[in-house]
mmCIF file of C-alpha atoms in Angstrom:
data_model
loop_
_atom_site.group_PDB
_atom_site.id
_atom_site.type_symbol
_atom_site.label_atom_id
_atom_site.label_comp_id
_atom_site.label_asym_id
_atom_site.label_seq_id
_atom_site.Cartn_x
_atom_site.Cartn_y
_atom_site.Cartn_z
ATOM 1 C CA UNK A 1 0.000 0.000 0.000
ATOM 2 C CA UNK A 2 1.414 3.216 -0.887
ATOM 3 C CA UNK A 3 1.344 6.311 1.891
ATOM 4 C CA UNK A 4 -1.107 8.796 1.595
ATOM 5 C CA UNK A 5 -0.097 12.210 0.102
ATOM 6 C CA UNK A 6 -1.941 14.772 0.030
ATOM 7 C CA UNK A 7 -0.376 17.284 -1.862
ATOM 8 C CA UNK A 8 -0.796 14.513 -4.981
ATOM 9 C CA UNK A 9 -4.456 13.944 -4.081
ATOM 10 C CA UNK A 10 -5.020 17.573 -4.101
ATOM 11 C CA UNK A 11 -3.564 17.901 -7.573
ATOM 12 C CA UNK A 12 -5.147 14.651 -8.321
ATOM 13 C CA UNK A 13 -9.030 15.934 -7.926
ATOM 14 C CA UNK A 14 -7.863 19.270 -9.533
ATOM 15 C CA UNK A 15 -7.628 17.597 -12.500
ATOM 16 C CA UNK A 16 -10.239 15.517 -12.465
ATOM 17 C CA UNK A 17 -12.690 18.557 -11.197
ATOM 18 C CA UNK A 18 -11.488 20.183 -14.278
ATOM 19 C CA UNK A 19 -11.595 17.727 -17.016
ATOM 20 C CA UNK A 20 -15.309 17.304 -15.658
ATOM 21 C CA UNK A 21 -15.881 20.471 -16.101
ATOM 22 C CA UNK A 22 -14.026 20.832 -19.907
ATOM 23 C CA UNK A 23 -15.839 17.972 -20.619
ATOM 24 C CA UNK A 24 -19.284 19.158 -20.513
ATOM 25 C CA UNK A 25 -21.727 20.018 -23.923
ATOM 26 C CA UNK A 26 -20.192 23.557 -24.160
ATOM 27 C CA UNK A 27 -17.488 25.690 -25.575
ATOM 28 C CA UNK A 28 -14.151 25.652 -23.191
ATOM 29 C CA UNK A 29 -14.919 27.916 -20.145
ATOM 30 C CA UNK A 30 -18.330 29.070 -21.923
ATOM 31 C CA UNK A 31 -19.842 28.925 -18.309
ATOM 32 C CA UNK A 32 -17.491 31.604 -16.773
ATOM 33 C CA UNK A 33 -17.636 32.424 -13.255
ATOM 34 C CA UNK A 34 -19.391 29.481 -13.014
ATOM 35 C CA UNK A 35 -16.876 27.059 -13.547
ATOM 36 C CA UNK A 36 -14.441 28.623 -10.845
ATOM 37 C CA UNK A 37 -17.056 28.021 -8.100
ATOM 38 C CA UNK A 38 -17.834 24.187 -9.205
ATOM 39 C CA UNK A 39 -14.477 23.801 -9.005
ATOM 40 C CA UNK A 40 -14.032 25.715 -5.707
ATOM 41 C CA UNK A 41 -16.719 23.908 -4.243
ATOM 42 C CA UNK A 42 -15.509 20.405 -5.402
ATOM 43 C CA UNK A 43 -12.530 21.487 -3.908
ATOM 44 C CA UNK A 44 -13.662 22.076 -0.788
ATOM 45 C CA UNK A 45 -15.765 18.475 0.034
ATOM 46 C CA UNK A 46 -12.996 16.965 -1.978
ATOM 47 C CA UNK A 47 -15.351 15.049 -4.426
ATOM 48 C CA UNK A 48 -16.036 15.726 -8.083
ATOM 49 C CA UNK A 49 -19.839 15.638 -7.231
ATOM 50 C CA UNK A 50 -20.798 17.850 -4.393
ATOM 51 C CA UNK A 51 -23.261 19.053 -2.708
ATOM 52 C CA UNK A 52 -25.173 21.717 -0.959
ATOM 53 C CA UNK A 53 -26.519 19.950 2.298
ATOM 54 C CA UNK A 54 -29.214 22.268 4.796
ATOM 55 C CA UNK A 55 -28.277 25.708 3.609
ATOM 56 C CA UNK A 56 -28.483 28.562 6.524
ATOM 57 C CA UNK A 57 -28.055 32.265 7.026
ATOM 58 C CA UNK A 58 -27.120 33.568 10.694
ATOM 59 C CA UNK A 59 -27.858 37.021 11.428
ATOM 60 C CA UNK A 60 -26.169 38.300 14.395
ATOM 61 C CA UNK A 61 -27.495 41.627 15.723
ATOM 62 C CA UNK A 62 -25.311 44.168 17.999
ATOM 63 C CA UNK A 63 -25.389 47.355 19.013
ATOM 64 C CA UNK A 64 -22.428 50.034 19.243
ATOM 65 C CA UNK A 65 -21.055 52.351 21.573
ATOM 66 C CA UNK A 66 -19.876 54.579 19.118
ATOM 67 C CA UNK A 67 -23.485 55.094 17.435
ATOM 68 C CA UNK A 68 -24.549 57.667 19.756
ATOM 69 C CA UNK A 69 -22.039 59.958 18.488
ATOM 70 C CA UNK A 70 -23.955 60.528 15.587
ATOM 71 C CA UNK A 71 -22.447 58.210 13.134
ATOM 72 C CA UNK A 72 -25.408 56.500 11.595
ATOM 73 C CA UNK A 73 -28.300 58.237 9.590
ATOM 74 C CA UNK A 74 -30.693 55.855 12.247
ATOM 75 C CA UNK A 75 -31.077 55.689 15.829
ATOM 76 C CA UNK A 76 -29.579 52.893 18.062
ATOM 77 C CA UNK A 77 -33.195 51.882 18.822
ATOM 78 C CA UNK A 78 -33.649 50.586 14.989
ATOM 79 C CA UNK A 79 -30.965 47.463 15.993
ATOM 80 C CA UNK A 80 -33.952 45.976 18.160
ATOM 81 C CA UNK A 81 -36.691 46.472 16.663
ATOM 82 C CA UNK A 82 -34.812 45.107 13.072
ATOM 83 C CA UNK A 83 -34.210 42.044 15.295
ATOM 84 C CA UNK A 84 -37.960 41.800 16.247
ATOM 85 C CA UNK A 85 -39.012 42.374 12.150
ATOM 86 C CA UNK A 86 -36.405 39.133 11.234
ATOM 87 C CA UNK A 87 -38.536 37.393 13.876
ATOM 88 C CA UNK A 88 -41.586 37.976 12.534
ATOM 89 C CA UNK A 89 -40.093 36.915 8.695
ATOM 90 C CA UNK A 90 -40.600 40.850 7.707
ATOM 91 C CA UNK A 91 -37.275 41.354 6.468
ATOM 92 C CA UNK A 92 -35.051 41.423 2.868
ATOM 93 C CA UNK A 93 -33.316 38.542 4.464
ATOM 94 C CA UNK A 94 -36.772 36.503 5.310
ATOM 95 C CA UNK A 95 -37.975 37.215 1.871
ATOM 96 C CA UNK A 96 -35.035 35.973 0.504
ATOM 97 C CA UNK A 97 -34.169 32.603 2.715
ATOM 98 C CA UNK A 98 -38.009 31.703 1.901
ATOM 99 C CA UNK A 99 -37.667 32.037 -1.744
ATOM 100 C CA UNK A 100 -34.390 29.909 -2.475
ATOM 101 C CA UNK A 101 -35.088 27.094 0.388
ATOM 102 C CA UNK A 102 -32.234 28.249 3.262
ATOM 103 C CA UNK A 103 -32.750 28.646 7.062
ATOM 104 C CA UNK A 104 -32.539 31.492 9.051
ATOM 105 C CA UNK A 105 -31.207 32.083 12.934
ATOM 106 C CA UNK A 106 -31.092 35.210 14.459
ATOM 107 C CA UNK A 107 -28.590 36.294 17.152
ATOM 108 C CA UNK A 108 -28.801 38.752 19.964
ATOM 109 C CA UNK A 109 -24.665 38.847 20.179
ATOM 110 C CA UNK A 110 -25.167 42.125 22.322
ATOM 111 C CA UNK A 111 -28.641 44.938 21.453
ATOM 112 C CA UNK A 112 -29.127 47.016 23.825
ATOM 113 C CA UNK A 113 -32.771 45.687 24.872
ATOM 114 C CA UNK A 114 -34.169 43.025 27.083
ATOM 115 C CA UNK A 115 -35.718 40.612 24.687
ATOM 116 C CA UNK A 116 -38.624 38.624 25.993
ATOM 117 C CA UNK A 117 -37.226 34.538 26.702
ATOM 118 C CA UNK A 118 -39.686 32.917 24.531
ATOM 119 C CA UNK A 119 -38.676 34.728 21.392
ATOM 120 C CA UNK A 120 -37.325 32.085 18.333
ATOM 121 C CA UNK A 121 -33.843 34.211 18.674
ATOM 122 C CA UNK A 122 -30.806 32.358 19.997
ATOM 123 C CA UNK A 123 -29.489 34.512 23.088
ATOM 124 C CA UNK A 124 -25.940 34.642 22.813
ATOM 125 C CA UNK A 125 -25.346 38.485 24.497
ATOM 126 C CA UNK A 126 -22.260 39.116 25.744
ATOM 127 C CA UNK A 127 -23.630 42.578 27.050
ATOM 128 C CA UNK A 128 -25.500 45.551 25.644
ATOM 129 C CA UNK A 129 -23.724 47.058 23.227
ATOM 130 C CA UNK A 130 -20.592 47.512 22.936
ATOM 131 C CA UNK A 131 -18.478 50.045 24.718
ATOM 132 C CA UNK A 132 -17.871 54.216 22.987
ATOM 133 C CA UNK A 133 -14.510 53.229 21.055
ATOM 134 C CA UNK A 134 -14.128 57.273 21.575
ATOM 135 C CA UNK A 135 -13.353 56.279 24.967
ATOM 136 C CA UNK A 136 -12.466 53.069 25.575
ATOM 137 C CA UNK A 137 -12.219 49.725 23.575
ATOM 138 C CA UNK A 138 -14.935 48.602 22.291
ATOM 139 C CA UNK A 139 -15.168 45.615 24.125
ATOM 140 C CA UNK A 140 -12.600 44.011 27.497
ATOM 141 C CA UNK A 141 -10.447 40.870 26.729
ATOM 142 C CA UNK A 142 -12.799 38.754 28.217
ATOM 143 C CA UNK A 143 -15.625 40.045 26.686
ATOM 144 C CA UNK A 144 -13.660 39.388 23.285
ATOM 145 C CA UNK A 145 -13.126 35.855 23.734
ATOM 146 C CA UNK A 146 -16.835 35.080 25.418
ATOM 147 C CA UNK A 147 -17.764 36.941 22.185
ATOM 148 C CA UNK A 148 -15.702 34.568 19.668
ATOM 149 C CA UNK A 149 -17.032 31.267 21.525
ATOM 150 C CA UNK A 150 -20.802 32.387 21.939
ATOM 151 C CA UNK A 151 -19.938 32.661 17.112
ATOM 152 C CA UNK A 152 -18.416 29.249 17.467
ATOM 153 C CA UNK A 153 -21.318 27.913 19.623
ATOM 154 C CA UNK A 154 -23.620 28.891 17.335
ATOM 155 C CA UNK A 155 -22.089 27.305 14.031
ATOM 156 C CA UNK A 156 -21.105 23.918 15.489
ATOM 157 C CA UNK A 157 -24.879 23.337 16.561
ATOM 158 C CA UNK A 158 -25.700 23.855 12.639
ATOM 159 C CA UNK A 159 -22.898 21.882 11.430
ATOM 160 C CA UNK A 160 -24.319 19.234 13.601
ATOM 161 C CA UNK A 161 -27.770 19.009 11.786
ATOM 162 C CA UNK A 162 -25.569 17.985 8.888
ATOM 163 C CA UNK A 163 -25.423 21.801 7.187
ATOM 164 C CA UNK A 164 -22.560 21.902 4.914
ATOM 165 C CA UNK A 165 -23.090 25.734 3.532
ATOM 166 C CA UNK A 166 -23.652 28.662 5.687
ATOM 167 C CA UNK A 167 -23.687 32.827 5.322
ATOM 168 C CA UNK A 168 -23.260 35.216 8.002
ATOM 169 C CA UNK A 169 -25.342 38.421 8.169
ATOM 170 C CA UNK A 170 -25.446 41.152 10.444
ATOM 171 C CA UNK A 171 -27.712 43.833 11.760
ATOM 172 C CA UNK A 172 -26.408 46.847 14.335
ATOM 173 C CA UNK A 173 -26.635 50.684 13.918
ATOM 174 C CA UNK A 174 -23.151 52.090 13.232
ATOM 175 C CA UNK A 175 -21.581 48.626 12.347
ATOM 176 C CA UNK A 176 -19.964 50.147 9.286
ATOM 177 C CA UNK A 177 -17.778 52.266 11.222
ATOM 178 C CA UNK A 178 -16.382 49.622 13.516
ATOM 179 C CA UNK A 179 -16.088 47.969 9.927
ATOM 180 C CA UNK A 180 -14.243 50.809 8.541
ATOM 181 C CA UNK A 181 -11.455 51.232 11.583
ATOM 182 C CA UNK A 182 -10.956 47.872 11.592
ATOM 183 C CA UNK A 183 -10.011 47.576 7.672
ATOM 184 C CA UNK A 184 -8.110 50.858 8.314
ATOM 185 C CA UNK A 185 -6.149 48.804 10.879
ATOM 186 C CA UNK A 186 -5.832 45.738 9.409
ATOM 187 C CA UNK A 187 -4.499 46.871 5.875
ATOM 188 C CA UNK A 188 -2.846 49.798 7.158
ATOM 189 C CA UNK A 189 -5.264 52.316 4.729
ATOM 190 C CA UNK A 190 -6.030 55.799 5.860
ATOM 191 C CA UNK A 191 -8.976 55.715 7.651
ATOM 192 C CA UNK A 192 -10.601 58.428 5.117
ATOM 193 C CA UNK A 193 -10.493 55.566 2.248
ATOM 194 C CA UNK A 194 -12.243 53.213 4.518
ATOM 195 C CA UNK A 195 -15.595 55.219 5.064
ATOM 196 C CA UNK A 196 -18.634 55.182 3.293
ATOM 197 C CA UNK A 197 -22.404 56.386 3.656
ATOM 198 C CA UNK A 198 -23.472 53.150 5.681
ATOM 199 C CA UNK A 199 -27.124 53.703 5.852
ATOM 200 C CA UNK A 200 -27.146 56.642 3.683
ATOM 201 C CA UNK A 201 -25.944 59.639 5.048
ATOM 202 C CA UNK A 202 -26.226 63.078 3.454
ATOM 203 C CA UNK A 203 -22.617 64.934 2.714
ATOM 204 C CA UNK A 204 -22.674 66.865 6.192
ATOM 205 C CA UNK A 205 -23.212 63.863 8.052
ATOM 206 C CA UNK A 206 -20.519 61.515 6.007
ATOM 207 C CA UNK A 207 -17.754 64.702 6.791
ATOM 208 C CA UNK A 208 -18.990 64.084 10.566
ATOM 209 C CA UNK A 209 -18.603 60.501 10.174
ATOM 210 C CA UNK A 210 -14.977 60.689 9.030
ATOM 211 C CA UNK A 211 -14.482 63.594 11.748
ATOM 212 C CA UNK A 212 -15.436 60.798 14.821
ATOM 213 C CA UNK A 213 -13.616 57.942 13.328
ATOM 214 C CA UNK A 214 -10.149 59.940 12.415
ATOM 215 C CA UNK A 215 -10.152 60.731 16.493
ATOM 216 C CA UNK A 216 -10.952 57.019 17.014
ATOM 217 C CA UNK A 217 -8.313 55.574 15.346
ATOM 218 C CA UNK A 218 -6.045 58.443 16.800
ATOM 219 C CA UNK A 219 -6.650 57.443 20.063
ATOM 220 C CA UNK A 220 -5.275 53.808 19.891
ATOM 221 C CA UNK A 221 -1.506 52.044 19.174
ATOM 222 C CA UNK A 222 -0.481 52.673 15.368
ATOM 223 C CA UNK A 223 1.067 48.366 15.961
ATOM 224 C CA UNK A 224 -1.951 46.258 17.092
ATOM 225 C CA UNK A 225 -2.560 41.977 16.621
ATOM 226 C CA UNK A 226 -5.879 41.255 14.545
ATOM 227 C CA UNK A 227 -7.186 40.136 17.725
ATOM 228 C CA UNK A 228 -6.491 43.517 19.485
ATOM 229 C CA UNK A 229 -7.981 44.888 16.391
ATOM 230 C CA UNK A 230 -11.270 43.641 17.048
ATOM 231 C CA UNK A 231 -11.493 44.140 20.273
ATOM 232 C CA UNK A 232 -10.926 47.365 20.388
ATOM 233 C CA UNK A 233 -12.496 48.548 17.217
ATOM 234 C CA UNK A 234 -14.776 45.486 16.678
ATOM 235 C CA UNK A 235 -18.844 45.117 17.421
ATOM 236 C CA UNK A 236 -19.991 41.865 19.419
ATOM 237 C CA UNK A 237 -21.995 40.975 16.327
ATOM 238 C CA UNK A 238 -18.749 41.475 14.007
ATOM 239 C CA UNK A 239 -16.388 39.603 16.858
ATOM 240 C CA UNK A 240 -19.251 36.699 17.210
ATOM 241 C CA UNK A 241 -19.213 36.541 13.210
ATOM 242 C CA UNK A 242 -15.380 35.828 13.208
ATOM 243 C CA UNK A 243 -15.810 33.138 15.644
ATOM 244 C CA UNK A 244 -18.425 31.470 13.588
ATOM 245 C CA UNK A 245 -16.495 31.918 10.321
ATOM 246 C CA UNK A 246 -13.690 29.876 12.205
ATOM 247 C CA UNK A 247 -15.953 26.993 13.340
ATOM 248 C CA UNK A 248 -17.397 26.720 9.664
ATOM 249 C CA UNK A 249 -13.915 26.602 8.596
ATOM 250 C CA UNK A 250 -13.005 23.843 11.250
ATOM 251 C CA UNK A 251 -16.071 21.924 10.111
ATOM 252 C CA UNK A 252 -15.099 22.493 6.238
ATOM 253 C CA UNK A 253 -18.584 24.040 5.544
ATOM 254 C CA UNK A 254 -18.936 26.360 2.541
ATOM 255 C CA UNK A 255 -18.767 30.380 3.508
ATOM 256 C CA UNK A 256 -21.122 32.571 2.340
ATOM 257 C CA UNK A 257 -20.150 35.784 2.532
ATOM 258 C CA UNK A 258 -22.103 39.184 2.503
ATOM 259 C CA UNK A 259 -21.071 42.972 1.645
ATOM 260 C CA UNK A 260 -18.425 44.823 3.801
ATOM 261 C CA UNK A 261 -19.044 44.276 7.483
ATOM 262 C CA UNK A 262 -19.045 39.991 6.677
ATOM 263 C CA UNK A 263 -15.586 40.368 4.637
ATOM 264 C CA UNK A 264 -14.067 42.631 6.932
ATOM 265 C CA UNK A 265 -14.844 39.656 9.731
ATOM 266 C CA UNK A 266 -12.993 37.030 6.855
ATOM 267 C CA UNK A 267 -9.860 39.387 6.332
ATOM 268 C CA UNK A 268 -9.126 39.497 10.449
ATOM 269 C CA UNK A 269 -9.379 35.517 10.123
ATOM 270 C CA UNK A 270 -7.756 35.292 6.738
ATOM 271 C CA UNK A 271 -4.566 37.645 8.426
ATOM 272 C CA UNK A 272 -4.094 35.144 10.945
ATOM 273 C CA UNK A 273 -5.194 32.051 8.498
ATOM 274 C CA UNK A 274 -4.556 32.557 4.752
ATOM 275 C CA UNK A 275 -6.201 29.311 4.196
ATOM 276 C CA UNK A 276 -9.741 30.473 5.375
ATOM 277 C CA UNK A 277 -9.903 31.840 1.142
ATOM 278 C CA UNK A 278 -10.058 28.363 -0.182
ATOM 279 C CA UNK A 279 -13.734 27.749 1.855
ATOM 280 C CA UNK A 280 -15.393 31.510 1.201
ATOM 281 C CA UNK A 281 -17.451 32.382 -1.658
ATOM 282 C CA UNK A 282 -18.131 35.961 -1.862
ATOM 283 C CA UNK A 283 -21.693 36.583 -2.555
ATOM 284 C CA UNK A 284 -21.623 40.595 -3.544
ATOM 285 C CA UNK A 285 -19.962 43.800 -4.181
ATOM 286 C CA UNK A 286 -21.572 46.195 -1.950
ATOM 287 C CA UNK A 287 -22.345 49.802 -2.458
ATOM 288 C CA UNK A 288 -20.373 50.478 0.631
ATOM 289 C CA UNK A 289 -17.438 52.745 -0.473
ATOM 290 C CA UNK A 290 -14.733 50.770 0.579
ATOM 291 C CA UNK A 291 -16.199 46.700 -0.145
ATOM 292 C CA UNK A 292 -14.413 46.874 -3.431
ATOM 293 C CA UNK A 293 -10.967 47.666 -2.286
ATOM 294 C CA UNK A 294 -11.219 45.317 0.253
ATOM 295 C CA UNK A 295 -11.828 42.590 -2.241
ATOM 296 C CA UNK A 296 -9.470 43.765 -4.243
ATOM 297 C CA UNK A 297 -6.868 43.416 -1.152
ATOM 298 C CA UNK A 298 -7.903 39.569 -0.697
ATOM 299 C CA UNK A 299 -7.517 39.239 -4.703
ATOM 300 C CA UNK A 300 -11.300 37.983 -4.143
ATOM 301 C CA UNK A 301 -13.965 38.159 -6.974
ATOM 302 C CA UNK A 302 -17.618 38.536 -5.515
ATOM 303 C CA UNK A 303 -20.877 36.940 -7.606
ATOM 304 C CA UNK A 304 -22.880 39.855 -7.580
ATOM 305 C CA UNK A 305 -22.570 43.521 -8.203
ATOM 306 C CA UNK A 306 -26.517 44.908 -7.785
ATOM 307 C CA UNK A 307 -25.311 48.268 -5.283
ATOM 308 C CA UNK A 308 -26.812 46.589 -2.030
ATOM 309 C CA UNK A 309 -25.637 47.590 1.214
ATOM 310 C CA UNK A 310 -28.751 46.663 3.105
ATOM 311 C CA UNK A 311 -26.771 43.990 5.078
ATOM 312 C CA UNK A 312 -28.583 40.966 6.902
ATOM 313 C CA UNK A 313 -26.971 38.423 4.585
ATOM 314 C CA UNK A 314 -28.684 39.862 1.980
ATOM 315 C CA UNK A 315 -26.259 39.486 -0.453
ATOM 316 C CA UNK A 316 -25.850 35.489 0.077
ATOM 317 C CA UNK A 317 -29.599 34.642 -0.392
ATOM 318 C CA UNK A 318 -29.423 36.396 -3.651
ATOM 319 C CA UNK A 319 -26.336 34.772 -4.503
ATOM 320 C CA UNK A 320 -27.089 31.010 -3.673
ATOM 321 C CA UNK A 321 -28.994 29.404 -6.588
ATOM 322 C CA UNK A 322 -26.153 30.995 -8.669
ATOM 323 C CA UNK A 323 -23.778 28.978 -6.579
ATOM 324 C CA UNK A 324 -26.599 25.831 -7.164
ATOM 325 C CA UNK A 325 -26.387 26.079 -10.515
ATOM 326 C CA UNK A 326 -22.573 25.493 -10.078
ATOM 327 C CA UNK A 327 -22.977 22.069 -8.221
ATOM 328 C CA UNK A 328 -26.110 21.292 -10.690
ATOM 329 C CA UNK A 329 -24.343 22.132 -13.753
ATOM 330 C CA UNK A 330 -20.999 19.451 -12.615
ATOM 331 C CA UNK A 331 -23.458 16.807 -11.638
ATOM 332 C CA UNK A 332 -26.559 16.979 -13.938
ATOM 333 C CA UNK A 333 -24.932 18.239 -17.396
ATOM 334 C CA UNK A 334 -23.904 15.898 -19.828
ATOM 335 C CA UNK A 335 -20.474 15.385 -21.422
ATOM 336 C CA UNK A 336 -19.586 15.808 -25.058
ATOM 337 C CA UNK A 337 -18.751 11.682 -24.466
ATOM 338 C CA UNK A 338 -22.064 10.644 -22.792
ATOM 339 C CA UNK A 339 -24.510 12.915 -24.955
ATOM 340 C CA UNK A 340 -23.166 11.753 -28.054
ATOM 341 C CA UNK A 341 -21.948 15.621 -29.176
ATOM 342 C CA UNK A 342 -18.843 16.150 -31.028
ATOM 343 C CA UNK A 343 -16.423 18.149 -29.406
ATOM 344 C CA UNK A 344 -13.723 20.670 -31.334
ATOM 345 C CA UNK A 345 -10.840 19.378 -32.857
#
């Protein structure tokens, strides 16, 4: 018996993945885009014929210190009662999960509001809301790491009802500009090219915007670990979302992810993991100012490009029978060899 390698078995179902794919009654890469995420995804559950097993969306809802200094065009109060409208199947995200067949959980990773106990909404608060980044971090150490189990908690439960593909969404006035300190951190980028309207403020209020966050980031170490980085800059919702993208990594699940507050959460994990990349599919392009550079700084390629930044997940219920079709296309099209077609010369 030969030894197991698995740098030749890798390169092994490569090849096979894409020979299946070359193979099928079409022109040579005729199916575009498509044909990167069949292979991606047959990749991932190491097969040539995947599949999508239990789909879900997780919205995790927090609220932020830093909110009532005028940062968002909505009050704080607008994080609960967003949570309460998921619950009642009201929202983009309901419409959305019903349409194309995927399951939704919310998350209370930290509103500020006393949710009745016999709500459907999985209680995972660390506290209410996170702490005024203007003057303090956003969140203690231990808070941090409660915060990154209560996201892990969460995922392996799914991954134990045999879900193999999962997207993160989030919900919590002024989210965007923990969003945009922390990529400012992260990558180094002036904190001006990391700001954007959020939920659509006017010019004045995007010049106040940049005004709070440039004394933010002033106010912290220019050298700080990702993990520091979220701490101090992070929301519980975006901390608890980095702890679940790590347990659907562990558990090799398929990551769906959203517009700029979900791939913010995948470039702290992908800094400190590189190969986090191989499992995330990138749902959108958000209208968020900043989303597209981000990808670009990955050298990531979203599905979508419709000028959402609603949020929720929104972007991966759009995006999932697109990555269906993927899996369908690899195991239900025919080859040029089975059909009878002839192929080019």
């Amino acid at each position: 018996m030969f030894p197991f390698n698995i740098t030749t078995f890798t390169s092994m179902l490569s090849s096979e993945l894409q020979h299946k794919i070359d193979f099928k009654t079409k022109p040579l890469g005729a199916l575009g885009h498509l044909e990167h995420l069949a292979h991606k995804i047959g990749m991932v559950q190491k097969t040539t014929s995947p599949q999508l097993l239990n789909p879900h969306m997780v919205v995790f809802a927090a609220d932020h210190g830093i909110a009532t200094a005028g940062v968002s065009a909505y009050p704080q109060e607008v994080t609960y009662q967003m949570v309460m409208n998921f619950l009642g199947g009201g929202a983009a995200i309901n419409v959305f999960c019903r349409q194309n067949g995927i399951k939704i959980k919310v998350v209370d990773a930290g509103v500020n509001f006393d949710f009745p106990p016999d709500l459907n909404l999985i209680h995972k608060k660390v506290r209410k809301s996170s702490r005024n980044i203007l003057e303090e971090p956003a969140m203690t150490s231990e808070e941090y790491y409660q915060a990154l189990k209560n996201g892990k908690s969460v995922v392996s439960e799914i991954a134990g009802k045999g879900c193999n593909i999962i997207g993160f969404g989030e919900m919590g006035i002024g989210n965007t500009s923990a969003s945009s300190l922390m990529m400012s951190k992260l990558f180094d980028i002036p904190i001006t090219n990391c700001i954007g309207r959020g939920t659509g403020l006017n010019d004045h209020q995007l010049q106040n915007k940049i005004g709070i966050l440039t004394q933010a980031i002033d106010k912290y170490p220019s050298e700080m670990t990702e993990d520091e980085i979220a701490q101090t800059f992070g929301g519980l919702e975006i901390v608890q979302i980095i702890g679940a993208i790590e347990e659907a990594y562990h558990h090799n699940m398929l990551i769906m992810v959203d517009g700029f507050i979900a791939t913010v959460a995948v470039a702290t994990v992908w800094k400190k993991n590189p190969e986090i990349l191989n499992n995330c599919i990138f749902c959108h392009v958000s209208n968020e100012n900043a989303h597209p550079q981000l990808l670009g700084l990955m050298r990531e390629q979203a599905i979508l490009n419709l000028n959402l930044r609603l949020g929720e997940g929104t972007g991966c219920a759009l995006a999932y029978p697109i990555i269906q079709s993927a899996v369908n296309f690899l195991n239900e099209m025919s080859s040029f060899e089975g059909a009878q077609v002839s192929n080019k010369d």
